PDB file of C-alpha atoms in Angstrom:
ATOM      1  CA  MET X  27      11.236  34.535  -8.548  1.00 58.00           C
ATOM      2  CA  THR X  28      12.842  31.446  -7.244  1.00 70.00           C
ATOM      3  CA  GLU X  29      10.895  28.937  -4.571  1.00 68.00           C
ATOM      4  CA  LEU X  30      12.891  27.543  -1.887  1.00 70.00           C
ATOM      5  CA  ILE X  31      11.500  23.910  -0.666  1.00 71.00           C
ATOM      6  CA  ILE X  32      12.390  22.857   2.984  1.00 74.00           C
ATOM      7  CA  GLN X  33      11.311  19.526   4.055  1.00 70.00           C
ATOM      8  CA  ILE X  34      10.764  19.115   7.441  1.00 72.00           C
ATOM      9  CA  GLU X  35       9.505  15.878   9.765  1.00 69.00           C
ATOM     10  CA  ASP X  36       9.248  17.889  13.343  1.00 74.00           C
ATOM     11  CA  THR X  37       6.537  19.994  12.734  1.00 76.00           C
ATOM     12  CA  SER X  38       7.339  21.836  16.357  1.00 81.00           C
ATOM     13  CA  ILE X  39       9.969  23.790  14.548  1.00 81.00           C
ATOM     14  CA  LEU X  40       7.799  25.595  12.134  1.00 78.00           C
ATOM     15  CA  PRO X  41       6.569  28.657  13.942  1.00 83.00           C
ATOM     16  CA  SER X  42      10.445  29.646  14.880  1.00 83.00           C
ATOM     17  CA  LEU X  43      11.325  28.907  11.022  1.00 79.00           C
ATOM     18  CA  LYS X  44       8.362  31.018   9.931  1.00 81.00           C
ATOM     19  CA  ARG X  45       9.554  33.842  11.927  1.00 84.00           C
ATOM     20  CA  VAL X  46      12.995  33.794  10.584  1.00 82.00           C
ATOM     21  CA  MET X  47      12.336  33.432   7.064  1.00 79.00           C
ATOM     22  CA  LYS X  48       9.823  36.528   7.372  1.00 81.00           C
ATOM     23  CA  SER X  49      12.828  38.027   8.861  1.00 84.00           C
ATOM     24  CA  ILE X  50      14.948  37.810   5.538  1.00 83.00           C
ATOM     25  CA  ARG X  51      14.676  40.753   2.968  1.00 82.00           C
ATOM     26  CA  GLY X  52      13.426  39.747  -0.240  1.00 80.00           C
ATOM     27  CA  VAL X  53      10.911  36.922   1.155  1.00 77.00           C
ATOM     28  CA  LYS X  54       7.625  37.672  -0.268  1.00 75.00           C
ATOM     29  CA  GLY X  55       5.690  35.055   1.034  1.00 74.00           C
ATOM     30  CA  ILE X  56       5.530  31.596   3.039  1.00 73.00           C
ATOM     31  CA  GLY X  57       3.513  28.903   1.893  1.00 72.00           C
ATOM     32  CA  MET X  58       3.283  25.463   3.519  1.00 68.00           C
ATOM     33  CA  ARG X  59       1.509  22.110   2.536  1.00 67.00           C
ATOM     34  CA  THR X  60       2.012  18.664   3.816  1.00 63.00           C
ATOM     35  CA  ALA X  61       3.450  16.004   1.295  1.00 58.00           C
ATOM     36  CA  ASN X  62       2.503  12.397   1.486  1.00 55.00           C
ATOM     37  CA  PRO X  63       5.420  10.069   2.166  1.00 58.00           C
ATOM     38  CA  ALA X  64       6.272   8.306  -1.048  1.00 63.00           C
ATOM     39  CA  ILE X  65       4.823   4.914  -1.168  1.00 74.00           C
ATOM     40  CA  SER X  66       6.802   1.604  -2.339  1.00 82.00           C
ATOM     41  CA  PRO X  67       6.321   0.095  -5.494  1.00 88.00           C
ATOM     42  CA  THR X  68       4.732  -3.092  -3.594  1.00 91.00           C
ATOM     43  CA  ALA X  69       2.269  -0.737  -1.833  1.00 90.00           C
ATOM     44  CA  GLN X  70       1.807   1.199  -5.240  1.00 90.00           C
ATOM     45  CA  ARG X  71       0.938  -2.404  -6.565  1.00 93.00           C
ATOM     46  CA  LEU X  72      -1.385  -3.661  -3.900  1.00 95.00           C
ATOM     47  CA  LEU X  73      -3.356   0.069  -3.835  1.00 93.00           C
ATOM     48  CA  THR X  74      -4.050  -0.194  -7.355  1.00 93.00           C
ATOM     49  CA  ASP X  75      -5.632  -3.604  -6.648  1.00 95.00           C
ATOM     50  CA  LEU X  76      -7.539  -2.246  -3.905  1.00 95.00           C
ATOM     51  CA  ASP X  77      -8.908   0.196  -6.047  1.00 93.00           C
ATOM     52  CA  THR X  78     -10.122  -2.027  -8.643  1.00 93.00           C
ATOM     53  CA  PHE X  79     -11.754  -4.530  -6.030  1.00 93.00           C
ATOM     54  CA  MET X  80     -13.546  -1.357  -4.454  1.00 93.00           C
ATOM     55  CA  THR X  81     -15.432  -0.774  -7.621  1.00 91.00           C
ATOM     56  CA  TYR X  82     -16.863  -4.342  -6.994  1.00 90.00           C
ATOM     57  CA  PRO X  83     -20.788  -3.881  -6.303  1.00 90.00           C
ATOM     58  CA  LYS X  84     -22.793  -6.240  -4.285  1.00 91.00           C
ATOM     59  CA  GLY X  85     -23.149  -9.266  -6.178  1.00 89.00           C
ATOM     60  CA  GLY X  86     -20.430  -8.544  -8.421  1.00 82.00           C
ATOM     61  CA  ASP X  87     -19.261 -12.221  -8.973  1.00 81.00           C
ATOM     62  CA  GLY X  88     -22.554 -12.888 -10.624  1.00 84.00           C
ATOM     63  CA  ASP X  89     -23.681 -14.573  -7.340  1.00 89.00           C
ATOM     64  CA  SER X  90     -23.915 -13.012  -3.895  1.00 90.00           C
ATOM     65  CA  ALA X  91     -20.375 -11.467  -3.133  1.00 91.00           C
ATOM     66  CA  GLU X  92     -20.552  -8.289  -0.856  1.00 94.00           C
ATOM     67  CA  PRO X  93     -18.698  -5.187  -1.721  1.00 94.00           C
ATOM     68  CA  LEU X  94     -15.306  -4.781   0.448  1.00 95.00           C
ATOM     69  CA  SER X  95     -16.404  -3.477   3.579  1.00 96.00           C
ATOM     70  CA  PRO X  96     -15.165   0.285   4.223  1.00 96.00           C
ATOM     71  CA  VAL X  97     -13.513  -1.024   7.518  1.00 96.00           C
ATOM     72  CA  VAL X  98     -11.439  -3.524   6.010  1.00 97.00           C
ATOM     73  CA  ILE X  99     -10.269  -0.788   3.088  1.00 96.00           C
ATOM     74  CA  LYS X 100      -9.162   1.399   6.083  1.00 95.00           C
ATOM     75  CA  ASN X 101      -7.307  -1.479   7.823  1.00 96.00           C
ATOM     76  CA  PHE X 102      -5.491  -2.500   5.147  1.00 96.00           C
ATOM     77  CA  ARG X 103      -4.282   0.757   4.190  1.00 94.00           C
ATOM     78  CA  ASN X 104      -3.130   1.242   7.938  1.00 93.00           C
ATOM     79  CA  LEU X 105      -1.004  -1.702   6.859  1.00 94.00           C
ATOM     80  CA  LEU X 106       0.587  -0.393   4.327  1.00 93.00           C
ATOM     81  CA  LYS X 107       1.307   2.859   5.723  1.00 89.00           C
ATOM     82  CA  LYS X 108       3.114   1.031   8.510  1.00 89.00           C
ATOM     83  CA  SER X 109       4.967  -1.752   6.159  1.00 91.00           C
ATOM     84  CA  ASN X 110       8.033  -1.374   3.844  1.00 89.00           C
ATOM     85  CA  GLU X 111       8.782  -2.688   0.825  1.00 89.00           C
ATOM     86  CA  GLU X 112      10.253  -6.209   1.653  1.00 92.00           C
ATOM     87  CA  ASP X 113       7.335  -6.858   4.074  1.00 94.00           C
ATOM     88  CA  LEU X 114       4.469  -7.340   1.351  1.00 94.00           C
ATOM     89  CA  GLN X 115       6.548  -7.686  -1.613  1.00 94.00           C
ATOM     90  CA  ASP X 116       5.636 -11.326  -2.253  1.00 96.00           C
ATOM     91  CA  TRP X 117       1.959 -10.719  -1.353  1.00 97.00           C
ATOM     92  CA  ASN X 118      -1.132 -10.134  -3.133  1.00 97.00           C
ATOM     93  CA  ILE X 119      -4.667  -8.977  -2.109  1.00 98.00           C
ATOM     94  CA  PHE X 120      -8.121 -10.789  -3.342  1.00 95.00           C
ATOM     95  CA  PRO X 121     -11.494  -9.823  -2.413  1.00 96.00           C
ATOM     96  CA  GLU X 122     -13.323 -12.430  -0.167  1.00 95.00           C
ATOM     97  CA  LYS X 123     -17.157 -12.944  -0.947  1.00 95.00           C
ATOM     98  CA  ASN X 124     -18.044 -11.820   2.548  1.00 96.00           C
ATOM     99  CA  GLY X 125     -16.377  -8.294   2.335  1.00 96.00           C
ATOM    100  CA  THR X 126     -13.320  -8.964   3.726  1.00 97.00           C
ATOM    101  CA  LEU X 127     -10.088  -9.202   2.056  1.00 97.00           C
ATOM    102  CA  ILE X 128      -7.477 -11.975   1.419  1.00 98.00           C
ATOM    103  CA  LEU X 129      -3.856 -11.409   1.660  1.00 97.00           C
ATOM    104  CA  GLU X 130      -1.956 -14.156  -0.259  1.00 97.00           C
ATOM    105  CA  ASN X 131       1.614 -15.459  -0.017  1.00 96.00           C
ATOM    106  CA  SER X 132       2.058 -18.254  -2.659  1.00 91.00           C
ATOM    107  CA  GLN X 133       5.714 -18.780  -2.085  1.00 92.00           C
ATOM    108  CA  ARG X 134       5.072 -19.009   1.515  1.00 92.00           C
ATOM    109  CA  GLN X 135       2.061 -21.009   1.174  1.00 95.00           C
ATOM    110  CA  ALA X 136      -0.001 -18.658   3.520  1.00 97.00           C
ATOM    111  CA  GLN X 137      -3.396 -16.485   3.370  1.00 97.00           C
ATOM    112  CA  ILE X 138      -4.262 -14.002   5.871  1.00 98.00           C
ATOM    113  CA  ASN X 139      -8.250 -13.133   6.062  1.00 98.00           C
ATOM    114  CA  ILE X 140      -8.696  -9.221   6.962  1.00 98.00           C
ATOM    115  CA  ALA X 141     -11.947  -8.428   8.379  1.00 97.00           C
ATOM    116  CA  ASP X 142     -13.299  -5.485  10.364  1.00 97.00           C
ATOM    117  CA  LYS X 143     -11.964  -5.975  13.915  1.00 97.00           C
ATOM    118  CA  GLU X 144     -10.101  -9.274  13.397  1.00 97.00           C
ATOM    119  CA  TYR X 145      -8.025 -11.325  11.347  1.00 97.00           C
ATOM    120  CA  SER X 146      -7.092 -15.026  10.537  1.00 98.00           C
ATOM    121  CA  TYR X 147      -4.088 -16.471   9.063  1.00 97.00           C
ATOM    122  CA  PHE X 148      -3.341 -20.171   7.721  1.00 96.00           C
ATOM    123  CA  LEU X 149       0.232 -21.067   6.319  1.00 94.00           C
ATOM    124  CA  MET X 150       1.510 -24.819   5.280  1.00 92.00           C
ATOM    125  CA  ASP X 151       4.620 -25.461   7.179  1.00 86.00           C
ATOM    126  CA  GLY X 152       5.926 -28.973   5.324  1.00 86.00           C
ATOM    127  CA  THR X 153       2.659 -31.124   5.433  1.00 90.00           C
ATOM    128  CA  ASN X 154       1.268 -29.476   8.439  1.00 92.00           C
ATOM    129  CA  LEU X 155      -1.248 -26.646   8.133  1.00 92.00           C
ATOM    130  CA  LYS X 156      -0.876 -23.905  10.778  1.00 93.00           C
ATOM    131  CA  GLY X 157      -2.773 -20.801  11.639  1.00 94.00           C
ATOM    132  CA  GLU X 158      -4.904 -18.851  14.029  1.00 95.00           C
ATOM    133  CA  ASP X 159      -8.347 -17.259  13.690  1.00 94.00           C
ATOM    134  CA  HIS X 160     -10.165 -14.472  15.409  1.00 96.00           C
ATOM    135  CA  LEU X 161      -7.125 -12.276  16.099  1.00 97.00           C
ATOM    136  CA  LYS X 162      -7.647  -8.778  17.401  1.00 97.00           C
ATOM    137  CA  LEU X 163      -6.705  -6.784  14.622  1.00 96.00           C
ATOM    138  CA  THR X 164      -4.472  -3.935  14.803  1.00 95.00           C
ATOM    139  CA  ALA X 165      -2.051  -2.778  11.928  1.00 94.00           C
ATOM    140  CA  ASN X 166       0.772  -3.901  14.110  1.00 95.00           C
ATOM    141  CA  HIS X 167      -0.307  -7.059  15.465  1.00 96.00           C
ATOM    142  CA  LEU X 168      -1.180  -8.216  11.517  1.00 97.00           C
ATOM    143  CA  LEU X 169       2.407  -6.585  10.337  1.00 96.00           C
ATOM    144  CA  GLN X 170       3.988  -9.072  12.891  1.00 96.00           C
ATOM    145  CA  THR X 171       2.183 -11.861  11.681  1.00 97.00           C
ATOM    146  CA  ILE X 172       3.176 -11.000   8.009  1.00 97.00           C
ATOM    147  CA  LYS X 173       6.941 -10.543   9.001  1.00 96.00           C
ATOM    148  CA  ALA X 174       6.775 -13.698  11.243  1.00 95.00           C
ATOM    149  CA  ILE X 175       5.444 -15.441   8.020  1.00 96.00           C
ATOM    150  CA  ASN X 176       7.802 -14.173   5.590  1.00 94.00           C
ATOM    151  CA  HIS X 177      10.693 -14.937   7.828  1.00 91.00           C
ATOM    152  CA  GLY X 178       9.440 -18.354   9.181  1.00 80.00           C
TER     153      GLY X 178
END
């Protein structure tokens, strides 16, 4: 038996495609599955780090650190879905004691703190510290901030 794999992005054509495939003599069956898009090496690296940090228990720092917030984890994963390789290649992540996540770009001397509903960023601009805090968190807003820092 031979399998034919067809990748489509527009799922509205599935009913028509299934009818056509079923009408072809010799077709024994039609199976479908949704595949996750390939993720970039940087996203994979950051997800591996995130998976490690997710195992840290309360007090895992030997003091009073909170585990990463599930909402923060979801927010970061949403960011990864919207970003491309160039957006995050110079960034690393670290857990913060309060359950938030720090994104750090040492080349740009920048940090972003991702919380449940907001984020803050700070960077060195020459000898001046620039930044904003308590910004409304959406993956798109956060990605815009990252791109501005990357190209600033």
